[in-house]
mmCIF file of C-alpha atoms and ligand atoms in Angstrom:
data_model
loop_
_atom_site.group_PDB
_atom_site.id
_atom_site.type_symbol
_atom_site.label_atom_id
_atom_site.label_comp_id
_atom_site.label_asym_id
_atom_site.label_seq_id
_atom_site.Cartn_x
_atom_site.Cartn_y
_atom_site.Cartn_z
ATOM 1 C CA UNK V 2 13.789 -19.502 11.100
ATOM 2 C CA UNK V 3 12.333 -16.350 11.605
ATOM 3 C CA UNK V 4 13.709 -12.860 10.418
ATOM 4 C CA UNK V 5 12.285 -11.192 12.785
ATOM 5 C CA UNK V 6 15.606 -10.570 14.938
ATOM 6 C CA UNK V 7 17.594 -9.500 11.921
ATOM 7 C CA UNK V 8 14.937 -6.770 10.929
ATOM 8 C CA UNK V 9 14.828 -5.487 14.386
ATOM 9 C CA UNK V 10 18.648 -4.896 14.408
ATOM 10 C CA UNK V 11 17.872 -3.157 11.144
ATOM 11 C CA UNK V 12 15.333 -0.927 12.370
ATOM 12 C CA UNK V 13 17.188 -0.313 15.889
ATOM 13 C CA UNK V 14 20.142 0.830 13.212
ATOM 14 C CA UNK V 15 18.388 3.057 11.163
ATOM 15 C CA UNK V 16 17.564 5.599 13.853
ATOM 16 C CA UNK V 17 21.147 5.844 14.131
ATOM 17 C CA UNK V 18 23.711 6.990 12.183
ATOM 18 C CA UNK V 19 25.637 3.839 11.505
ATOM 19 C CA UNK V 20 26.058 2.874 7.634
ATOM 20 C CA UNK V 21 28.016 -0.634 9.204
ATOM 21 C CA UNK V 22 26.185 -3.349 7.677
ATOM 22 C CA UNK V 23 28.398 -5.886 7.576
ATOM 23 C CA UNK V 24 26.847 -7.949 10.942
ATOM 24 C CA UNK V 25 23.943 -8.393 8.752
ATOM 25 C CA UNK V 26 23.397 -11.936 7.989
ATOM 26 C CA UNK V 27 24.636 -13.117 4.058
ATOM 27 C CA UNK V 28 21.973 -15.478 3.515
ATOM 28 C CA UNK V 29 18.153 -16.129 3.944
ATOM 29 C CA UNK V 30 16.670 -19.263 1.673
ATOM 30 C CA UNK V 31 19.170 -19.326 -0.649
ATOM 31 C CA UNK V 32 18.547 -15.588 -1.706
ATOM 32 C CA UNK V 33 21.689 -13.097 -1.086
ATOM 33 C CA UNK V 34 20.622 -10.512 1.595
ATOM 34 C CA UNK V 35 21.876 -7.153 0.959
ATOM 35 C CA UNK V 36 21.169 -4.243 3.542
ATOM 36 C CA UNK V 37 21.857 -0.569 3.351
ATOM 37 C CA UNK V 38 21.492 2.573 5.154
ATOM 38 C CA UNK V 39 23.679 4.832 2.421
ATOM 39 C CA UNK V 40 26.899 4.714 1.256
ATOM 40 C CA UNK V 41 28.304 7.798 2.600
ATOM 41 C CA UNK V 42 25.363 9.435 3.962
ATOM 42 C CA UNK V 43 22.317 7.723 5.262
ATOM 43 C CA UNK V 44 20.049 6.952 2.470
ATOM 44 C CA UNK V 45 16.210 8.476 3.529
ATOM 45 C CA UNK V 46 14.869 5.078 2.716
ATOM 46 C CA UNK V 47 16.986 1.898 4.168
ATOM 47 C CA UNK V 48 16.758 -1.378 2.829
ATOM 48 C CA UNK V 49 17.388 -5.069 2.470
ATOM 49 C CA UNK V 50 16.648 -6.807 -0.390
ATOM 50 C CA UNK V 51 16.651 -10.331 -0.996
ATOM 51 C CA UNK V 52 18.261 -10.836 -4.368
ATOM 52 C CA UNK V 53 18.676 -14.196 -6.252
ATOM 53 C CA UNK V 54 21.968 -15.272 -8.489
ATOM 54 C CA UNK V 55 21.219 -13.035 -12.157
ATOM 55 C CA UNK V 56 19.656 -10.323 -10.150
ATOM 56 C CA UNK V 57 20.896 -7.416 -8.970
ATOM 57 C CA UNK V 58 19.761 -4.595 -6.815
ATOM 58 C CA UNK V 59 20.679 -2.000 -9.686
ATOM 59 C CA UNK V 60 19.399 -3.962 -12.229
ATOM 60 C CA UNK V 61 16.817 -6.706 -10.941
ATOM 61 C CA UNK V 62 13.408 -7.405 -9.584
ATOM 62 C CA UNK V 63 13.613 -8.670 -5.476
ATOM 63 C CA UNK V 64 11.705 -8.722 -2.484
ATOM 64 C CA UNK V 65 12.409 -5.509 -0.105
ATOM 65 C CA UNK V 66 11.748 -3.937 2.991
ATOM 66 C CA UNK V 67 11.693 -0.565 2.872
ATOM 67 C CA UNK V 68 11.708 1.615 5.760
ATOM 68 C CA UNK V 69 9.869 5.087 5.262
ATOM 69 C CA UNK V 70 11.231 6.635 8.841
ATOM 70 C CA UNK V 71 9.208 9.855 8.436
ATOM 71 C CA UNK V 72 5.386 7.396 8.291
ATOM 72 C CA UNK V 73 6.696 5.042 10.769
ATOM 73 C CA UNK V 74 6.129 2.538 7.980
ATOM 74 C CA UNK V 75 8.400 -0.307 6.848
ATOM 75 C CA UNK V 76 6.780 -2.409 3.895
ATOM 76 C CA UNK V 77 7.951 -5.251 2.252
ATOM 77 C CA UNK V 78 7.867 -5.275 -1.566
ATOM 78 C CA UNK V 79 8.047 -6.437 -4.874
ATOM 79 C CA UNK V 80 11.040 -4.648 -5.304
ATOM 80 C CA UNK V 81 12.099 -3.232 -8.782
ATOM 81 C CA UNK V 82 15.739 -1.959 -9.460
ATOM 82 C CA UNK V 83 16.046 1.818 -10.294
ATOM 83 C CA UNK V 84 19.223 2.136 -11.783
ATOM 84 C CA UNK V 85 18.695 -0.133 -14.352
ATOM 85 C CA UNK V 86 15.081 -1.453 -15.517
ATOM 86 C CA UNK V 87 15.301 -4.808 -15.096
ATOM 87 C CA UNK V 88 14.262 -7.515 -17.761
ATOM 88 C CA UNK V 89 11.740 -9.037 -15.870
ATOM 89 C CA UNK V 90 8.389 -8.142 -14.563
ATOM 90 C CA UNK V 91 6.721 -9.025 -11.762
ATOM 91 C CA UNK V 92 3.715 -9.852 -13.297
ATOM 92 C CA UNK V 93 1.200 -9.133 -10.805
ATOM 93 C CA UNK V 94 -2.274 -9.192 -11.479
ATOM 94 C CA UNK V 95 -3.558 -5.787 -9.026
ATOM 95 C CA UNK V 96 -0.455 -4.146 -8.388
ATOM 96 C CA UNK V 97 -0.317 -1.523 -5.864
ATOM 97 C CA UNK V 98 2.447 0.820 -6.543
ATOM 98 C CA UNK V 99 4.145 2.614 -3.132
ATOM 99 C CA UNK V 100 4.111 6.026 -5.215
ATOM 100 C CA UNK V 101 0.105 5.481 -5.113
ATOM 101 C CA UNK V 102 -0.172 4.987 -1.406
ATOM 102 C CA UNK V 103 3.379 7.361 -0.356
ATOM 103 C CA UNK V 104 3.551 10.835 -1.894
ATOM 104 C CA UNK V 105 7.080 9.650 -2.918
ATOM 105 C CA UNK V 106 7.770 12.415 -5.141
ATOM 106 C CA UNK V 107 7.353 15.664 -2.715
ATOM 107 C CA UNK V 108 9.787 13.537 -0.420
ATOM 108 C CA UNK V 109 11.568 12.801 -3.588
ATOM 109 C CA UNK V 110 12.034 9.027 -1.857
ATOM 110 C CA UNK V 111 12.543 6.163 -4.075
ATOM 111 C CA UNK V 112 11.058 2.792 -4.816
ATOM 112 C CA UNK V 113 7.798 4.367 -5.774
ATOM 113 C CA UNK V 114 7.558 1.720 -8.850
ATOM 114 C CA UNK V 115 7.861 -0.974 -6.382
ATOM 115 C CA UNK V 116 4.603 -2.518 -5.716
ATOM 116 C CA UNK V 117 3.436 -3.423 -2.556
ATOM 117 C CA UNK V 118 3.167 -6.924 -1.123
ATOM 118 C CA UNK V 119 2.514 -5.537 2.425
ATOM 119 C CA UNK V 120 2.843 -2.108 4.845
ATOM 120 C CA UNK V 121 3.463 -2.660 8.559
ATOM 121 C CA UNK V 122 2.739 0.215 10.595
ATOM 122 C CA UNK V 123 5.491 0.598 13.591
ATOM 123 C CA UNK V 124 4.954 1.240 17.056
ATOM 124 C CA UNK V 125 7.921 2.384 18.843
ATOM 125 C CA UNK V 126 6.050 2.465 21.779
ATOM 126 C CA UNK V 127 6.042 -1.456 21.462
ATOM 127 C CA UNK V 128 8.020 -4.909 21.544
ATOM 128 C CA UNK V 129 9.512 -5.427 18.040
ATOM 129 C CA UNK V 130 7.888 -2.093 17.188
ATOM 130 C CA UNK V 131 4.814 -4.012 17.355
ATOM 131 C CA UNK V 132 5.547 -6.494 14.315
ATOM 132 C CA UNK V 133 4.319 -10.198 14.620
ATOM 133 C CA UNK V 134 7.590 -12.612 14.012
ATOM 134 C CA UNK V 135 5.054 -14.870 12.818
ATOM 135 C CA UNK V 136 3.460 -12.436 10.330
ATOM 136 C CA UNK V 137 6.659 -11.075 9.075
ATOM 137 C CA UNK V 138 7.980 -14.904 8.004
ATOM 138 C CA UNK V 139 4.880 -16.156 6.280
ATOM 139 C CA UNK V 140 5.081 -12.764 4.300
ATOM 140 C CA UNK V 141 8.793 -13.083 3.380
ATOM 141 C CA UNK V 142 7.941 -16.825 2.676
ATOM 142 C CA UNK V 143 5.271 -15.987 0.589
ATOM 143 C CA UNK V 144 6.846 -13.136 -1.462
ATOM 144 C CA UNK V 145 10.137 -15.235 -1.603
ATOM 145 C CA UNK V 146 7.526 -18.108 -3.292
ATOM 146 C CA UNK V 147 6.343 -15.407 -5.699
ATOM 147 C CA UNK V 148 9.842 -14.526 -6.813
ATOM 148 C CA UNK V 149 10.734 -18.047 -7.466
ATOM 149 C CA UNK V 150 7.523 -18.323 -9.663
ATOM 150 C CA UNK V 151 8.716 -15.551 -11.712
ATOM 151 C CA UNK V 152 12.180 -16.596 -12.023
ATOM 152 C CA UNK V 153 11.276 -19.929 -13.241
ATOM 153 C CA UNK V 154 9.260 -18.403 -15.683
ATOM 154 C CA UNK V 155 5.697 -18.823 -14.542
ATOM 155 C CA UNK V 156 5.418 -15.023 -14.391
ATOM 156 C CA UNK V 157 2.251 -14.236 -13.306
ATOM 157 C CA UNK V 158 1.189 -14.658 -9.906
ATOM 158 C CA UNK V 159 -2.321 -15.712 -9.735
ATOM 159 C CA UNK V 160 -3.131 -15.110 -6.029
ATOM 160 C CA UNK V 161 -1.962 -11.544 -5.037
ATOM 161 C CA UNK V 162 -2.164 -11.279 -1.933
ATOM 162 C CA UNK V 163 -3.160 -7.362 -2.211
ATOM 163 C CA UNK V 164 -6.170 -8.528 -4.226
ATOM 164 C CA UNK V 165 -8.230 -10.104 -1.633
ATOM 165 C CA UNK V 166 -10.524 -7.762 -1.215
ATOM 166 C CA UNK V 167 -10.952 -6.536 -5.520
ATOM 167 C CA UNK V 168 -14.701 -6.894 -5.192
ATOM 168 C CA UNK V 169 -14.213 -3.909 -2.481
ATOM 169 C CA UNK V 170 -11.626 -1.548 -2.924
ATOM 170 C CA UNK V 171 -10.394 -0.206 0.234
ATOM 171 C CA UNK V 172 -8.941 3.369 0.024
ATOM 172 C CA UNK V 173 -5.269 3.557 1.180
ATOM 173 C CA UNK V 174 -4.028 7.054 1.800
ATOM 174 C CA UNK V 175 -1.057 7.951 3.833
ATOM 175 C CA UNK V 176 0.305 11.781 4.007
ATOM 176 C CA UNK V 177 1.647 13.877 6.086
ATOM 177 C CA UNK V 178 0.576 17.499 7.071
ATOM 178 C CA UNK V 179 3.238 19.853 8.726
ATOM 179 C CA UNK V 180 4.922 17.383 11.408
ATOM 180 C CA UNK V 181 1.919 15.520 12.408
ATOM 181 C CA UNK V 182 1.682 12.067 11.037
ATOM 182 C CA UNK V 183 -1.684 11.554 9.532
ATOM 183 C CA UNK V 184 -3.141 8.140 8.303
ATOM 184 C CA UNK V 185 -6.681 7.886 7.246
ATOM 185 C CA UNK V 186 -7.637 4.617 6.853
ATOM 186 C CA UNK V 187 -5.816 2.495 9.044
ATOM 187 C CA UNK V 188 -8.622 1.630 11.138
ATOM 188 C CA UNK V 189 -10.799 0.699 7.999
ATOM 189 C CA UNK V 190 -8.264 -1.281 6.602
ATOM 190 C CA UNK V 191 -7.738 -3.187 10.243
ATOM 191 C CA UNK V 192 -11.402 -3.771 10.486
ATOM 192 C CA UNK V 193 -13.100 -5.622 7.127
ATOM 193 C CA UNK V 194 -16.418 -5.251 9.184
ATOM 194 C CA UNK V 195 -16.180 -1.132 9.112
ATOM 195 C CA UNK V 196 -16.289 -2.004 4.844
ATOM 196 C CA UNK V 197 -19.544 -3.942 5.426
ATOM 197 C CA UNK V 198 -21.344 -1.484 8.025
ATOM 198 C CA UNK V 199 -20.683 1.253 5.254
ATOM 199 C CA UNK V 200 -22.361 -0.740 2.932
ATOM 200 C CA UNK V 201 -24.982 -1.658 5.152
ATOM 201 C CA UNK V 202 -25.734 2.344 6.020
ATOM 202 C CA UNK V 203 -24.883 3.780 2.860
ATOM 203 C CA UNK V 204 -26.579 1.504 0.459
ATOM 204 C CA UNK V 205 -24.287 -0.370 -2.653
ATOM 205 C CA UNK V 206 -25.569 2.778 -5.265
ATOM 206 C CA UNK V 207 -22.990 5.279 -5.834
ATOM 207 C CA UNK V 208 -23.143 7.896 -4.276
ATOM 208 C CA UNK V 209 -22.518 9.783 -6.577
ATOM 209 C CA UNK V 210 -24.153 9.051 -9.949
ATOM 210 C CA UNK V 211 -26.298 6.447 -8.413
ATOM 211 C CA UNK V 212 -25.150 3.555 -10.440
ATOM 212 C CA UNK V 213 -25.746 0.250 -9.179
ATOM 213 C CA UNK V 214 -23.488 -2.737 -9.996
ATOM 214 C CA UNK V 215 -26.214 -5.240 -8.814
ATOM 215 C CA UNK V 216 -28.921 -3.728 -11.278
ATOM 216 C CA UNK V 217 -26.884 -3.353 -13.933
ATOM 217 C CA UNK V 218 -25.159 -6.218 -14.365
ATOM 218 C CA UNK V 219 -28.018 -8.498 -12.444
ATOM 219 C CA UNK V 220 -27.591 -9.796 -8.814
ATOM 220 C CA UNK V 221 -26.108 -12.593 -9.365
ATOM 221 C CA UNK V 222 -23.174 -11.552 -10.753
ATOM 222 C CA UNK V 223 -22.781 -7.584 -9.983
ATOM 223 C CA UNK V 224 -24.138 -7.927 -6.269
ATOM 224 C CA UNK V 225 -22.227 -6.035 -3.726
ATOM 225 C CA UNK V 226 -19.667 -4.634 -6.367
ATOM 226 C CA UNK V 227 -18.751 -1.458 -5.468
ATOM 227 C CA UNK V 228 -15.730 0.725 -4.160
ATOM 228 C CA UNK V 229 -15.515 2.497 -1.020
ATOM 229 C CA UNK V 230 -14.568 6.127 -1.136
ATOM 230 C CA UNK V 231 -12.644 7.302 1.632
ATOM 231 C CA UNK V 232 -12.954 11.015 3.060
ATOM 232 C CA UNK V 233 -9.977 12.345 3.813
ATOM 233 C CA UNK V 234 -10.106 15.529 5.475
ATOM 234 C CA UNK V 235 -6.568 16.348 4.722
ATOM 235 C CA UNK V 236 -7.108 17.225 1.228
ATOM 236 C CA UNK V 237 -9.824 19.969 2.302
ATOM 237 C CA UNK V 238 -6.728 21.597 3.898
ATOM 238 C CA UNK V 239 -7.173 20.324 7.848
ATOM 239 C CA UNK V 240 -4.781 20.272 10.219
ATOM 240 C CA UNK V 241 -5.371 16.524 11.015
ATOM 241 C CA UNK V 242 -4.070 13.390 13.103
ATOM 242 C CA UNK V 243 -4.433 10.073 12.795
ATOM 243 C CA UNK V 244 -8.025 9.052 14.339
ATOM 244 C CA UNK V 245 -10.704 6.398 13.967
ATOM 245 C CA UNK V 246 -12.902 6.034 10.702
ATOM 246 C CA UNK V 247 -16.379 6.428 10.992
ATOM 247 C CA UNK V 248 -18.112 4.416 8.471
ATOM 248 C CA UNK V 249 -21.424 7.198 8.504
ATOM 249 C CA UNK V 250 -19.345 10.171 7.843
ATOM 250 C CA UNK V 251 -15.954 8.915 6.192
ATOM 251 C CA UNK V 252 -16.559 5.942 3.862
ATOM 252 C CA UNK V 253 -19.246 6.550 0.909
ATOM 253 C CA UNK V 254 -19.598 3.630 -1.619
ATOM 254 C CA UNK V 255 -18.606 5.059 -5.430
ATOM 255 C CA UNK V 256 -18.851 2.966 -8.752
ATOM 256 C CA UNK V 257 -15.464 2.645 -10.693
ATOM 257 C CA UNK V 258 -15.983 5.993 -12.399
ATOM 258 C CA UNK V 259 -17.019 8.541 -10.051
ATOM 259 C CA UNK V 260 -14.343 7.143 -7.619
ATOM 260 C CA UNK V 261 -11.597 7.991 -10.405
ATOM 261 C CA UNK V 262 -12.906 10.729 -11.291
ATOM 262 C CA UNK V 263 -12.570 12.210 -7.601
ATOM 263 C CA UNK V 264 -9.110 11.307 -7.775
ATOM 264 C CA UNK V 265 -8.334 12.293 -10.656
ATOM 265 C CA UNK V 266 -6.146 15.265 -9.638
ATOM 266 C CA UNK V 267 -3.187 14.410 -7.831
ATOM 267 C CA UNK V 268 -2.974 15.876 -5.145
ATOM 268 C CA UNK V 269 -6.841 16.814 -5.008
ATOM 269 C CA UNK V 270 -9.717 15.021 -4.063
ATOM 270 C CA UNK V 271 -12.760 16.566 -5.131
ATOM 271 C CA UNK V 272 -15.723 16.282 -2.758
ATOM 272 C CA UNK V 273 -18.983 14.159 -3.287
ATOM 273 C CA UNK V 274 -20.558 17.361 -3.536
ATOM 274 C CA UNK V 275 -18.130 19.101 -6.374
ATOM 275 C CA UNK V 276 -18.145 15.843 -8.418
ATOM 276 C CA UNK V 277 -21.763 15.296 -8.103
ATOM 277 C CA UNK V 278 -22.521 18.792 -8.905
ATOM 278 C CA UNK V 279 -20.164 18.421 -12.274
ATOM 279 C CA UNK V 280 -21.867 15.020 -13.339
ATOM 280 C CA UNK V 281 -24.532 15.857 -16.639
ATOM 281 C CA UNK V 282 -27.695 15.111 -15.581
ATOM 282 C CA UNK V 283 -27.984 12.971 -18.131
ATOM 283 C CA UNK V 284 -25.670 10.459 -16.287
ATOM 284 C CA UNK V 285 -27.615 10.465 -12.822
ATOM 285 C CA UNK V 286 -29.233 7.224 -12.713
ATOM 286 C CA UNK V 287 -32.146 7.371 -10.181
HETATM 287 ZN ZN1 ZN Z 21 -20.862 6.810 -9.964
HETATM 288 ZN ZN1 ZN Z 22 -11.324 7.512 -3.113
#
């Protein structure tokens, strides 16, 4: 059976006022299903969690959809209790925290130590604000498998999902400037093949030091490592909306370091330029 209908409902609800949750069905695979919207004011972030007997939502790990209303963004998560921190870990292997792709704290929203099993971007404009009933079950059945692994005690998930793409990193940056909704990378992230035509154009040396995975650690084994840098005009200040990626002028390949190092601040990205210009020569590889 697929949730689909029941997360609809939700959504539909949360751009109301109504707190009502009790039409909310009490069961999905044996977990306990627990929505909210607030207590007695609407929460920013609604929820439902799927929680198993011994856990609890203040004090327990769970899968969750979250809805973040102001990104049009509801993503389902390896949820991790607040009030309490829970006993057990999720164990993940690349864990994406929501506070790394959501600036969580200038919202002040929670969950930001949740980590990230998937983001759906809605469409109100479409059916099912554009979510894929078949999508949204094999996730839930996935992460519900995960949480069952952990519970039993095999706690660490060897296949991540978010990790299928390590050999790559993809930048994921979400923000928002004035009222205007602005995400950067969606269209990379939709379209793998944007990844290799940036790496085809740009060359696999970084871009910024010059360091090359495949000659350093030989071709057979460091070929094609390398992270993608995305350019994100927002932090130069821009007034910006969402818009394609071009793989020429947005997406530079960086090694491991330089691509920290530009990221280093929180809430600025130095340029290619600034870092490059900081780097000792002594460091530029040719
Ligand atoms: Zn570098
Ligand atoms: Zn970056």
């Amino acid at each position: 059976m697929s949730y689909i209908s029941q997360l609809i409902t939700f959504l539909n609800q949360a751009q109301t006022t109504d707190l009502h949750t009790a039409g909310y069905d009490k069961e999905y695979k044996g977990l306990s299903v627990k929505v909210s919207f607030g207590q007695a004011n609407r929460a920013k972030i609604p929820w439902i969690a799927f929680v198993a007997e011994e856990q609890h939502v203040s004090n327990g790990i769970y899968p969750v959809f979250l809805y973040y209303e102001k990104y049009s963004l509801l993503i389902l998560a390896y949820g991790i209790s607040e009030v309490e921190i829970p006993k057990l870990s999720w164990g993940l292997h690349y864990p994406v925290k929501i506070e790394n792709i959501i600036d969580v704290k200038r919202f002040s929203y929670r969950y930001g130590k949740s980590y990230v099993f998937r983001k759906y971007f809605l469409d109100p404009n479409k059916e099912n604000y554009g979510l894929d009933s078949k999508i949204i079950e094999t996730d839930l059945d996935s992460i519900i498998k995960d949480y069952h692994l952990v519970l039993s005690g095999n706690r660490i998930i060897e296949s991540n999902r978010k990790c299928k793409n390590v050999e790559i990193k993809e930048e994921e940056e979400i923000g928002i400037e004035g009222k205007r909704r602005v995400i950067t990378s969606i269209s990379a992230e939709r379209n793998p093949s944007l990844r290799k035509k940036a790496l085809k154009y740009h060359g696999k040396k970084c871009r910024i030091c010059g360091f090359d995975f495949g000659e350093a650690y030989g071709e057979k084994y460091g070929q094609d490592f390398i992270e993608i840098h995305h350019i994100h005009p927002l932090s130069e200040g821009n007034d910006y909306i969402e818009r394609l990626t071009n793989y020429k002028t947005d997406l530079v390949p960086v090694c491991s370091n330089c691509h920290r190092m530009l990221h280093r601040k929180r809430n600025k990205v130095l340029s290619i330029e600034k870092l490059r210009s900081l780097l000792s020569q002594k460091y530029r590889h040719k």
